[in-house]
Short mmCIF file of C-alpha atoms and ligand atoms in Angstrom, two decimals:
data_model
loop_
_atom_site.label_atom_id
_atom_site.label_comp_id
_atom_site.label_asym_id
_atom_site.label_seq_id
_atom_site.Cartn_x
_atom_site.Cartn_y
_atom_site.Cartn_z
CA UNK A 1 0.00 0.00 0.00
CA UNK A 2 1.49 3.38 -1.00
CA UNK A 3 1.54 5.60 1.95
CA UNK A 4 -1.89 8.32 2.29
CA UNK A 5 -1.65 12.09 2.95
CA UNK A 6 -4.47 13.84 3.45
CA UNK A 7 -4.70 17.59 3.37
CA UNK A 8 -7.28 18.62 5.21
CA UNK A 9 -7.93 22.61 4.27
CA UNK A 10 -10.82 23.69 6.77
CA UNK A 11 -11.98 26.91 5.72
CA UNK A 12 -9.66 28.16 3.64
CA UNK A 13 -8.52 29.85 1.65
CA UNK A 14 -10.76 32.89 1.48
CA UNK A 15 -11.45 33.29 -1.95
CA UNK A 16 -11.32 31.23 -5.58
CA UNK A 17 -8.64 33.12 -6.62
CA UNK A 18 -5.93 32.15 -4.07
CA UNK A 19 -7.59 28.13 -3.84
CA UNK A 20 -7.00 28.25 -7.77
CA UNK A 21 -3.46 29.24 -6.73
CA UNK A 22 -2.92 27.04 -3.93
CA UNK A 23 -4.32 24.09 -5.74
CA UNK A 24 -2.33 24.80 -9.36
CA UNK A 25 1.30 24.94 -7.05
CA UNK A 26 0.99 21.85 -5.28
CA UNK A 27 -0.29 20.10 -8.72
CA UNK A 28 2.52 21.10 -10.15
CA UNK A 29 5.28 20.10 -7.68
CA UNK A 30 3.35 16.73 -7.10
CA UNK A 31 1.78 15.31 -10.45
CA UNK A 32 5.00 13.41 -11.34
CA UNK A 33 5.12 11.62 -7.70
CA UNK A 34 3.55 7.80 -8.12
CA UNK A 35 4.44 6.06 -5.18
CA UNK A 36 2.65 8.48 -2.29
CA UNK A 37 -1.35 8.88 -2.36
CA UNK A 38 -2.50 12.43 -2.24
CA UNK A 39 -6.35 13.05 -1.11
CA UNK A 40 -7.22 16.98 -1.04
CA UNK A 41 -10.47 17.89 1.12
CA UNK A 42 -10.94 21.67 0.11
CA UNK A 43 -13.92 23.21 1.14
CA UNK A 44 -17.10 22.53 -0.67
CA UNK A 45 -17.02 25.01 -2.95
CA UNK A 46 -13.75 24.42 -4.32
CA UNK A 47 -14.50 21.07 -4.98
CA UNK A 48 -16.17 21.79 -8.53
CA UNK A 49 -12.78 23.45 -10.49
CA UNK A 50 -10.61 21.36 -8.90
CA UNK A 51 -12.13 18.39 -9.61
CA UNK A 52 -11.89 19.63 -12.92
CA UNK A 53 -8.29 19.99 -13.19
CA UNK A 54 -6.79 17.45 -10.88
CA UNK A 55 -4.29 14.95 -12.09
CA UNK A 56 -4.63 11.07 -11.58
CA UNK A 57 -2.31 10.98 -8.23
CA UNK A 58 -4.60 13.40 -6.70
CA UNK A 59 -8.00 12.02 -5.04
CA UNK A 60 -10.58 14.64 -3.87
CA UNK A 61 -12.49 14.55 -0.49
CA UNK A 62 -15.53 16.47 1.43
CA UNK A 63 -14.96 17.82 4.73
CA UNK A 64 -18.21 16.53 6.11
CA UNK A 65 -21.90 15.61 5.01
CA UNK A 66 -25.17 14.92 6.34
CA UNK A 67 -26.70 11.60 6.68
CA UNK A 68 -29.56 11.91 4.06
CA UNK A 69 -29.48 11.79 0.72
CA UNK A 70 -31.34 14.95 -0.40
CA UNK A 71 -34.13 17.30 1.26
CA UNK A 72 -35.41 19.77 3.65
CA UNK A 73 -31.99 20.30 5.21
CA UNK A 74 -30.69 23.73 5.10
CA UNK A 75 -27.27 24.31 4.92
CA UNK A 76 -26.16 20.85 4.11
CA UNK A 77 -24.73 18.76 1.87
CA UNK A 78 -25.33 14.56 0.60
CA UNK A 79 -22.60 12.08 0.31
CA UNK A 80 -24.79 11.46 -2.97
CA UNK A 81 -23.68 15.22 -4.08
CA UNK A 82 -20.06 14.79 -3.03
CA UNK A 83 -19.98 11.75 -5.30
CA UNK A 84 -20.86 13.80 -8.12
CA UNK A 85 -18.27 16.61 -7.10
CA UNK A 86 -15.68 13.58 -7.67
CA UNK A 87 -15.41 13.22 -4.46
CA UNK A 88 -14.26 9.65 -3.66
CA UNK A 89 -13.93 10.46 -0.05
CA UNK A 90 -15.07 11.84 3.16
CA UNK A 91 -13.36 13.33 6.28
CA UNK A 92 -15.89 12.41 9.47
CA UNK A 93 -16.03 13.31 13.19
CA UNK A 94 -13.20 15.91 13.15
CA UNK A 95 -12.50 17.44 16.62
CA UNK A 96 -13.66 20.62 15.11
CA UNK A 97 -16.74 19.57 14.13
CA UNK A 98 -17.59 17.99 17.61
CA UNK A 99 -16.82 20.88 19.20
CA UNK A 100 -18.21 23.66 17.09
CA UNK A 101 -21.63 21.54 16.26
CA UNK A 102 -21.80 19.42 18.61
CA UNK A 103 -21.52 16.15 16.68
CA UNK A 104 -21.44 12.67 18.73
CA UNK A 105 -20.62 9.16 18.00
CA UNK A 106 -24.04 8.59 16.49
CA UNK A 107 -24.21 11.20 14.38
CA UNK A 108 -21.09 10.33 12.88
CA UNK A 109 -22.13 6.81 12.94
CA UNK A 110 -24.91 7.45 10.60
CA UNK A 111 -23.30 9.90 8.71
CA UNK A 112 -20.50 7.00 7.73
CA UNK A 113 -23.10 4.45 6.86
CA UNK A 114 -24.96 7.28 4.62
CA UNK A 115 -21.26 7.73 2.87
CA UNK A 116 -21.00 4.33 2.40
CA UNK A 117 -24.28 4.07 0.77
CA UNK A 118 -22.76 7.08 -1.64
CA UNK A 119 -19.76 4.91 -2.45
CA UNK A 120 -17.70 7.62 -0.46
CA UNK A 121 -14.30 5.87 1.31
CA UNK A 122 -14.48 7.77 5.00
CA UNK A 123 -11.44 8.82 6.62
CA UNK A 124 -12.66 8.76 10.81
CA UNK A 125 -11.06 10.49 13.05
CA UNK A 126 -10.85 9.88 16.52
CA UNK A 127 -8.54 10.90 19.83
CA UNK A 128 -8.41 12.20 22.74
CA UNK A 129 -9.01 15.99 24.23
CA UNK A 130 -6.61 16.52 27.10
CA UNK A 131 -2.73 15.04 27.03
CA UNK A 132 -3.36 14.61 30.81
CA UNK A 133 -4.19 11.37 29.41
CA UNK A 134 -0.32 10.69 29.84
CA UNK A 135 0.79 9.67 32.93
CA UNK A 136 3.74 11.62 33.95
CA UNK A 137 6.43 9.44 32.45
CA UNK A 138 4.61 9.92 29.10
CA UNK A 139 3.18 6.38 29.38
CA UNK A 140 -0.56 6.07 28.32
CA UNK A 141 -3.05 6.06 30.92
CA UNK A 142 -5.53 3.52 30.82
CA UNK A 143 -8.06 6.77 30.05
CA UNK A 144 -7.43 7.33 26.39
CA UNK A 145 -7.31 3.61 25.74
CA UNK A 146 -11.06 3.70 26.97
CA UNK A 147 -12.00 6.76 24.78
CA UNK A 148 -10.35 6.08 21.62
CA UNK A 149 -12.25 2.60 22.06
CA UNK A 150 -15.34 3.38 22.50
CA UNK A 151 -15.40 5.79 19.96
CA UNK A 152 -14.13 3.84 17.27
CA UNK A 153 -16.75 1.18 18.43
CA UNK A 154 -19.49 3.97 18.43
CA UNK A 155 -18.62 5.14 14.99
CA UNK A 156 -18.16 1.22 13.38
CA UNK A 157 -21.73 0.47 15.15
CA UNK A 158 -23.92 -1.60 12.70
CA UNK A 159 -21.26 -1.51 10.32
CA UNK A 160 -20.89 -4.68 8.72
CA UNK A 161 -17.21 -6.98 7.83
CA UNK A 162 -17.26 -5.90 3.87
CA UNK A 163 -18.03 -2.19 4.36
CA UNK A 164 -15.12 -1.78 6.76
CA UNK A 165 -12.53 -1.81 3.58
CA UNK A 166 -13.74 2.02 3.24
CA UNK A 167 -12.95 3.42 6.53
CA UNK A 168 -9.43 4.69 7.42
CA UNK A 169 -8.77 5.56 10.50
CA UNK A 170 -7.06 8.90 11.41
CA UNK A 171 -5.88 9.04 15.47
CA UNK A 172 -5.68 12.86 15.58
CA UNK A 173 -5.35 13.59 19.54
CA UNK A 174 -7.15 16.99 19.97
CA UNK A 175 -4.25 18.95 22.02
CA UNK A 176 -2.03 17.85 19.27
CA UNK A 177 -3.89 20.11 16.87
CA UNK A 178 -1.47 23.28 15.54
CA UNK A 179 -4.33 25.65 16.07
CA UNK A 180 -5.51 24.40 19.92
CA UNK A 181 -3.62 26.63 22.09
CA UNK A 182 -0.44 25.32 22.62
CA UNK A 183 -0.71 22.66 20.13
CA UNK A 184 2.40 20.26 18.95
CA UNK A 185 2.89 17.45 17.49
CA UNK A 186 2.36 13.85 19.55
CA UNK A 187 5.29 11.66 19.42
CA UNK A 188 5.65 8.87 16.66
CA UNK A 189 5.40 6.53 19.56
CA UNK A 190 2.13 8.14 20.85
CA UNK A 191 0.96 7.56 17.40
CA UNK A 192 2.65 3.93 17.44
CA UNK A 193 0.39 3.25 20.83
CA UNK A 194 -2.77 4.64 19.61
CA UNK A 195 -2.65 2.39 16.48
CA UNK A 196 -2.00 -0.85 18.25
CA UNK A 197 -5.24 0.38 20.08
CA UNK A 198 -7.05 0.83 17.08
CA UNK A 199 -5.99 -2.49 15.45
CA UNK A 200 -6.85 -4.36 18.86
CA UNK A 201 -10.32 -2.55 18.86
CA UNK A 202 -10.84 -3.24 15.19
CA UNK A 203 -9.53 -7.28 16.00
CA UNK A 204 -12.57 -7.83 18.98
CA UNK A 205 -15.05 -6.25 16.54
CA UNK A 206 -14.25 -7.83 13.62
CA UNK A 207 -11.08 -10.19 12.74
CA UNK A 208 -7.32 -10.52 12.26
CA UNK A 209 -7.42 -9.92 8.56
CA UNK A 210 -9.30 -6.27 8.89
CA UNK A 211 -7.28 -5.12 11.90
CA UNK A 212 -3.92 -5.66 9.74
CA UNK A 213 -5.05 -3.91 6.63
CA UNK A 214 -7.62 -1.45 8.58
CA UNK A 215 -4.99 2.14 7.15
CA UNK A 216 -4.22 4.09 9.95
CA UNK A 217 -3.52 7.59 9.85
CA UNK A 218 -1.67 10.21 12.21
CA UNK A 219 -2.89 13.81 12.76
CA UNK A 220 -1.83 16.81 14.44
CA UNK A 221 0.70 19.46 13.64
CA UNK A 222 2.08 16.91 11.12
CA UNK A 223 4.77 18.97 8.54
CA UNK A 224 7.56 18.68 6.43
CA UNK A 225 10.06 18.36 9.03
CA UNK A 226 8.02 14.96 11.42
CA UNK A 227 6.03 13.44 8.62
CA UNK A 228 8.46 11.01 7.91
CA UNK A 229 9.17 10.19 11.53
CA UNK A 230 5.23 9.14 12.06
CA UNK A 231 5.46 7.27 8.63
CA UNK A 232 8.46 5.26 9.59
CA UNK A 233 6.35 3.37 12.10
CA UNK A 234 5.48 0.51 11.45
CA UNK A 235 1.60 0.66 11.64
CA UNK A 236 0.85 4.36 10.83
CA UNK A 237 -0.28 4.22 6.65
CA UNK A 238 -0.24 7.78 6.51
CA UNK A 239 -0.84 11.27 8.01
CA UNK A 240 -3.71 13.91 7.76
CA UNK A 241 -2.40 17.45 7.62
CA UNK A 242 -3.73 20.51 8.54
CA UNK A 243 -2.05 23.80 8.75
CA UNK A 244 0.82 22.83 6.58
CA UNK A 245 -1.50 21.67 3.55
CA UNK A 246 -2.76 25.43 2.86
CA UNK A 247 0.77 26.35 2.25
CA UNK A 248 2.11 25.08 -1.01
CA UNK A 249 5.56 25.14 -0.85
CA UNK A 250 5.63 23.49 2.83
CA UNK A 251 2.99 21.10 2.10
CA UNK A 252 4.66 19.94 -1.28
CA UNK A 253 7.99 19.51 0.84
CA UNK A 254 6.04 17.19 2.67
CA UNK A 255 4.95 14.88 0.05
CA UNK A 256 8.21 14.83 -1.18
CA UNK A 257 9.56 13.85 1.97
CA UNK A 258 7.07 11.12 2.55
CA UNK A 259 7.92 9.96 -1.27
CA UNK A 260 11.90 9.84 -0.56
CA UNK A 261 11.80 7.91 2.54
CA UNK A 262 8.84 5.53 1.18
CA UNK A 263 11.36 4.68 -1.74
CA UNK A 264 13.73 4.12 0.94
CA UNK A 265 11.57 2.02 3.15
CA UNK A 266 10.60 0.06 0.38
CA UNK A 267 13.77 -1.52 -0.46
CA UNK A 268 14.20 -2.32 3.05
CA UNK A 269 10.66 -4.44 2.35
CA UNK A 270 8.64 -1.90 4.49
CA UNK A 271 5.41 -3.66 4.97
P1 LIG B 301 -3.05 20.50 11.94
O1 LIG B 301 -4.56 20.02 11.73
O2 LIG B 301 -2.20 19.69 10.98
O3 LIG B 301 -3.07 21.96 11.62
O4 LIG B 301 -2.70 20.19 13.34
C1 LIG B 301 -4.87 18.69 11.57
C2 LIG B 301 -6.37 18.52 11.59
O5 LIG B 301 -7.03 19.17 12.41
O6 LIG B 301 -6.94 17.77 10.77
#
């Protein structure tokens, strides 16, 4: 599997003119690169040129949907319409979104089974709010292992063996976030722990076979400069990027990075 970056633009930036921009740099620096997958989630209203105009190593993603497929719901938008955007995927139960509009498991739960009605592959995240969840040595308290579980378990609810191909998992620990005050990065072995959680989660639920290929992501002030250090575990598919992904020259740095030390990892039969 080729490793996954996901750039994850929230809302921004503020107009056509500089997405346009921002979108034509990074296709340019990245079109040539083959052996790293590249998903952009612009905002909604970006989607339409861009999916116009975006090369084959380039996939295209929603930021969020609702959980019908069309009516009387102001303000939203279908996994049925993101399909038609070319949208082949779907970010889901971002921090920011629980927060800001107050969205729960269940919500997100039926918003992933309305996605995978749409054909939409979901990227989930989940993690923790507070890194008091550490104990003072940095080890994990037994805290976050109960939170990240039972919200991967109340996301997954109802979701059946063959649908669970679609879902990637993204572990993006809230205080790791660049813009929560004080934000930085979690530790590739924070990242390492919370993925042996998922896979053990994702092994009671379902089997062996779908916690090993089950594509786990890292989030969380992720740039040029650590991406490579959360990719070199062994378990982590891939990282979800924030900040750095509405800056073109940083964000292509990353993907280049990611592509160097992939070709590197290869030959040393990484996974
Ligand atoms: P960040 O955002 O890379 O700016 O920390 C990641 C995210 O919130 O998805």
């Amino acid at each position: 599997m080729k490793p996954l970056i996901v750039a994850n633009w929230k809302m921004n930036p503020i107009s056509r003119k500089q997405a346009e921009h921002l979108f034509g740099s990074i296709r340019k620096e990245i079109c040539g690169i083959q052996n790293v997958e590249v998903i952009l989630c612009p905002p909604f209203i970006y989607l339409d040129f861009i999916s116009k105009k975006t090369s084959k190593n380039i996939k295209l993603g929603g930021q969020n949907i609702f959980w019908d497929r069309q009516g009387p719901y102001t303000g939203e938008i279908s996994p049925q319409m993101l399909k038609d955007m070319g949208c082949d995927y779907v970010i889901l139960g971002h921090s920011e979104r629980k927060k800001n509009f107050q969205e729960t498991n269940e919500f997100i739960n039926k918003k992933i089974k309305a996605s995978l009605k749409s054909r939409l592959k979901i990227i989930l995240c989940v993690g923790e709010e507070s890194r008091n969840s550490f104990n003072e040595d940095g080890r994990w308290t037994g805290e976050v292992d109960l939170i990240l579980k039972e919200q991967v378990l109340q996301c997954l609810e109802g979701i059946d063996e063959p649908q669970v191909a679609n879902i990637i998992i993204a572990y993006e620990p809230v205080w790791a976030i660049s813009t929560v005050e004080s934000g930085c990065a979690a530790t590739p072995n924070d990242a390492l722990s919370a993925s042996l959680l998922i896979r053990k989660t994702m092994h009671q639920k379902y089997n062996e076979k779908i916690a090993r290929s089950l594509r786990i992501l890292y989030g969380g002030s992720v740039d040029s400069k650590n991406a490579v250090d959360f990719m070199k575990e062994d378990g982590i598919d891939g990282v979800l990027v924030g900040g750095a992904s509405i800056n073109s020259s940083e964000f292509t740095r990353l993907v280049k990075a990611v592509s160097g030390q992939y070709l590197s990892a290869e030959q040393r039969n990484y996974r």
